[in-house]
Tab-separated table of C-alpha atoms in Angstrom:
chain	number	residue	atom	x	y	z
I	1	UNK	CA	16.599	7.149	3.954
I	2	UNK	CA	18.908	8.361	6.721
I	3	UNK	CA	19.627	11.796	8.170
I	4	UNK	CA	23.133	11.902	9.612
I	5	UNK	CA	23.619	14.605	12.248
I	6	UNK	CA	26.352	16.075	14.454
I	7	UNK	CA	26.483	16.331	18.264
I	8	UNK	CA	24.457	19.560	18.182
I	9	UNK	CA	21.673	17.876	16.192
I	10	UNK	CA	22.430	19.648	12.924
I	11	UNK	CA	21.782	17.419	9.919
I	12	UNK	CA	25.052	17.138	8.041
I	13	UNK	CA	24.149	14.574	5.403
I	14	UNK	CA	21.155	12.828	3.867
I	15	UNK	CA	21.650	9.310	2.547
I	16	UNK	CA	19.016	7.661	0.365
I	17	UNK	CA	20.331	4.163	1.008
I	18	UNK	CA	17.993	1.189	0.855
I	19	UNK	CA	20.646	-1.511	1.180
I	20	UNK	CA	19.743	-4.017	3.929
I	21	UNK	CA	22.029	-3.662	6.946
I	22	UNK	CA	23.028	-0.045	6.207
I	23	UNK	CA	21.753	1.114	9.617
I	24	UNK	CA	23.992	-1.511	11.267
I	25	UNK	CA	26.994	-0.157	9.348
I	26	UNK	CA	26.258	3.380	10.570
I	27	UNK	CA	25.903	2.147	14.174
I	28	UNK	CA	29.195	0.237	13.999
I	29	UNK	CA	30.928	3.372	12.690
I	30	UNK	CA	29.546	5.398	15.625
I	31	UNK	CA	27.594	7.693	13.310
I	32	UNK	CA	24.648	9.694	14.696
I	33	UNK	CA	21.629	9.111	12.441
I	34	UNK	CA	17.874	8.974	12.239
I	35	UNK	CA	16.168	6.575	9.855
I	36	UNK	CA	13.306	8.296	8.056
I	37	UNK	CA	11.103	5.506	6.725
I	38	UNK	CA	12.067	2.925	4.163
I	39	UNK	CA	10.203	4.563	1.304
I	40	UNK	CA	7.923	7.442	0.408
I	41	UNK	CA	4.802	5.350	1.006
I	42	UNK	CA	5.616	5.031	4.735
I	43	UNK	CA	5.808	8.760	5.555
I	44	UNK	CA	4.092	12.016	4.658
I	45	UNK	CA	4.475	15.725	5.294
I	46	UNK	CA	2.009	16.842	7.984
I	47	UNK	CA	0.823	20.387	7.259
I	48	UNK	CA	-1.703	20.626	10.117
I	49	UNK	CA	0.434	22.811	12.423
I	50	UNK	CA	1.481	25.351	9.800
I	51	UNK	CA	5.054	24.072	9.948
I	52	UNK	CA	5.684	21.119	7.603
I	53	UNK	CA	6.781	18.044	9.562
I	54	UNK	CA	7.744	14.613	8.285
I	55	UNK	CA	5.639	11.941	10.012
I	56	UNK	CA	4.994	8.226	9.747
I	57	UNK	CA	1.645	7.468	8.134
I	58	UNK	CA	-0.781	6.182	10.797
I	59	UNK	CA	-2.851	3.020	10.529
I	60	UNK	CA	-6.515	3.442	9.661
I	61	UNK	CA	-8.407	2.962	12.949
I	62	UNK	CA	-11.485	0.804	13.451
I	63	UNK	CA	-12.850	-2.585	12.544
I	64	UNK	CA	-15.867	-3.800	10.586
I	65	UNK	CA	-18.846	-4.532	12.819
I	66	UNK	CA	-18.952	-8.044	11.331
I	67	UNK	CA	-16.720	-10.001	8.990
I	68	UNK	CA	-19.155	-12.806	8.137
I	69	UNK	CA	-22.203	-11.885	6.080
I	70	UNK	CA	-25.062	-13.507	4.259
I	71	UNK	CA	-25.724	-12.468	0.652
I	72	UNK	CA	-27.180	-8.908	0.473
I	73	UNK	CA	-26.116	-8.076	4.064
I	74	UNK	CA	-23.645	-5.298	4.751
I	75	UNK	CA	-20.715	-4.794	7.087
I	76	UNK	CA	-19.869	-1.308	8.375
I	77	UNK	CA	-16.492	0.279	9.098
I	78	UNK	CA	-17.098	3.588	10.935
I	79	UNK	CA	-15.516	6.937	10.111
I	80	UNK	CA	-13.550	6.183	6.945
I	81	UNK	CA	-12.140	9.238	5.119
I	82	UNK	CA	-12.839	9.607	1.412
I	83	UNK	CA	-10.922	7.028	-0.622
I	84	UNK	CA	-11.255	4.141	-3.021
I	85	UNK	CA	-11.956	0.604	-1.858
I	86	UNK	CA	-10.250	-2.040	-3.931
I	87	UNK	CA	-11.476	-5.619	-3.827
I	88	UNK	CA	-8.147	-7.333	-4.357
I	89	UNK	CA	-9.532	-10.835	-4.303
I	90	UNK	CA	-13.068	-12.082	-4.602
I	91	UNK	CA	-15.229	-14.544	-6.498
I	92	UNK	CA	-15.993	-12.007	-9.212
I	93	UNK	CA	-12.454	-10.631	-9.568
I	94	UNK	CA	-10.993	-7.256	-8.687
I	95	UNK	CA	-12.954	-4.043	-8.691
I	96	UNK	CA	-12.756	-0.541	-7.270
I	97	UNK	CA	-15.423	1.527	-5.534
I	98	UNK	CA	-15.083	5.205	-4.574
I	99	UNK	CA	-16.053	6.148	-0.999
I	100	UNK	CA	-17.064	9.782	-0.283
I	101	UNK	CA	-16.174	9.602	3.430
I	102	UNK	CA	-18.075	8.640	6.592
I	103	UNK	CA	-19.177	5.161	7.625
I	104	UNK	CA	-18.299	2.591	4.966
I	105	UNK	CA	-21.108	0.069	4.475
I	106	UNK	CA	-20.274	-2.674	2.007
I	107	UNK	CA	-21.773	-6.026	1.099
I	108	UNK	CA	-21.699	-8.655	-1.597
I	109	UNK	CA	-24.195	-11.030	-3.192
I	110	UNK	CA	-21.993	-13.928	-4.310
I	111	UNK	CA	-20.760	-16.192	-1.478
I	112	UNK	CA	-17.018	-16.319	-0.960
I	113	UNK	CA	-14.103	-14.486	0.597
I	114	UNK	CA	-13.449	-10.832	-0.279
I	115	UNK	CA	-10.135	-9.157	0.497
I	116	UNK	CA	-10.617	-5.379	0.718
I	117	UNK	CA	-7.770	-2.884	0.481
I	118	UNK	CA	-8.487	0.622	1.804
I	119	UNK	CA	-5.992	3.510	1.710
I	120	UNK	CA	-7.421	6.914	2.618
I	121	UNK	CA	-4.408	9.259	2.692
I	122	UNK	CA	-2.618	9.974	5.005
I	123	UNK	CA	-3.466	6.579	6.497
I	124	UNK	CA	-1.492	3.549	5.379
I	125	UNK	CA	-3.157	0.814	3.364
I	126	UNK	CA	-5.197	-1.537	5.498
I	127	UNK	CA	-6.530	-4.885	4.311
I	128	UNK	CA	-9.707	-6.528	5.606
I	129	UNK	CA	-11.310	-9.858	4.752
I	130	UNK	CA	-15.093	-10.248	4.614
I	131	UNK	CA	-16.723	-13.621	4.058
I	132	UNK	CA	-20.133	-14.098	2.496
I	133	UNK	CA	-21.656	-17.427	3.471
I	134	UNK	CA	-23.991	-19.616	1.441
I	135	UNK	CA	-27.634	-18.969	2.322
I	136	UNK	CA	-29.074	-21.749	4.447
I	137	UNK	CA	-31.739	-24.000	2.914
I	138	UNK	CA	-35.023	-23.701	4.771
């Protein structure tokens, strides 16, 4: 989406164009514009200041304390807002787990690679991979 504005900064037109190269066409025509995200999933309306403001969704901060686990061990991602965790790929197939907020501790029993998708609004979706190794024979 594009906001086209005049020399005073007044928005004169809004264009919901998703055609590749449209920004280049506006530049070549000498048109003043601001590109406002490619889709609704990239931006949100921030209400924290009392005045609604369109902002780009930030990336979820932080990393898991470990990405390689043994069966029954857990990895922790600190300070995750309430959301749902979706296991997009894993040995047992997809599943979804609600998270109430706070540190996210998650583990698996079956060895393999688990691709986790986490999207606590207003953060953008972030994907992590955790690997559960085979237990060693002793």
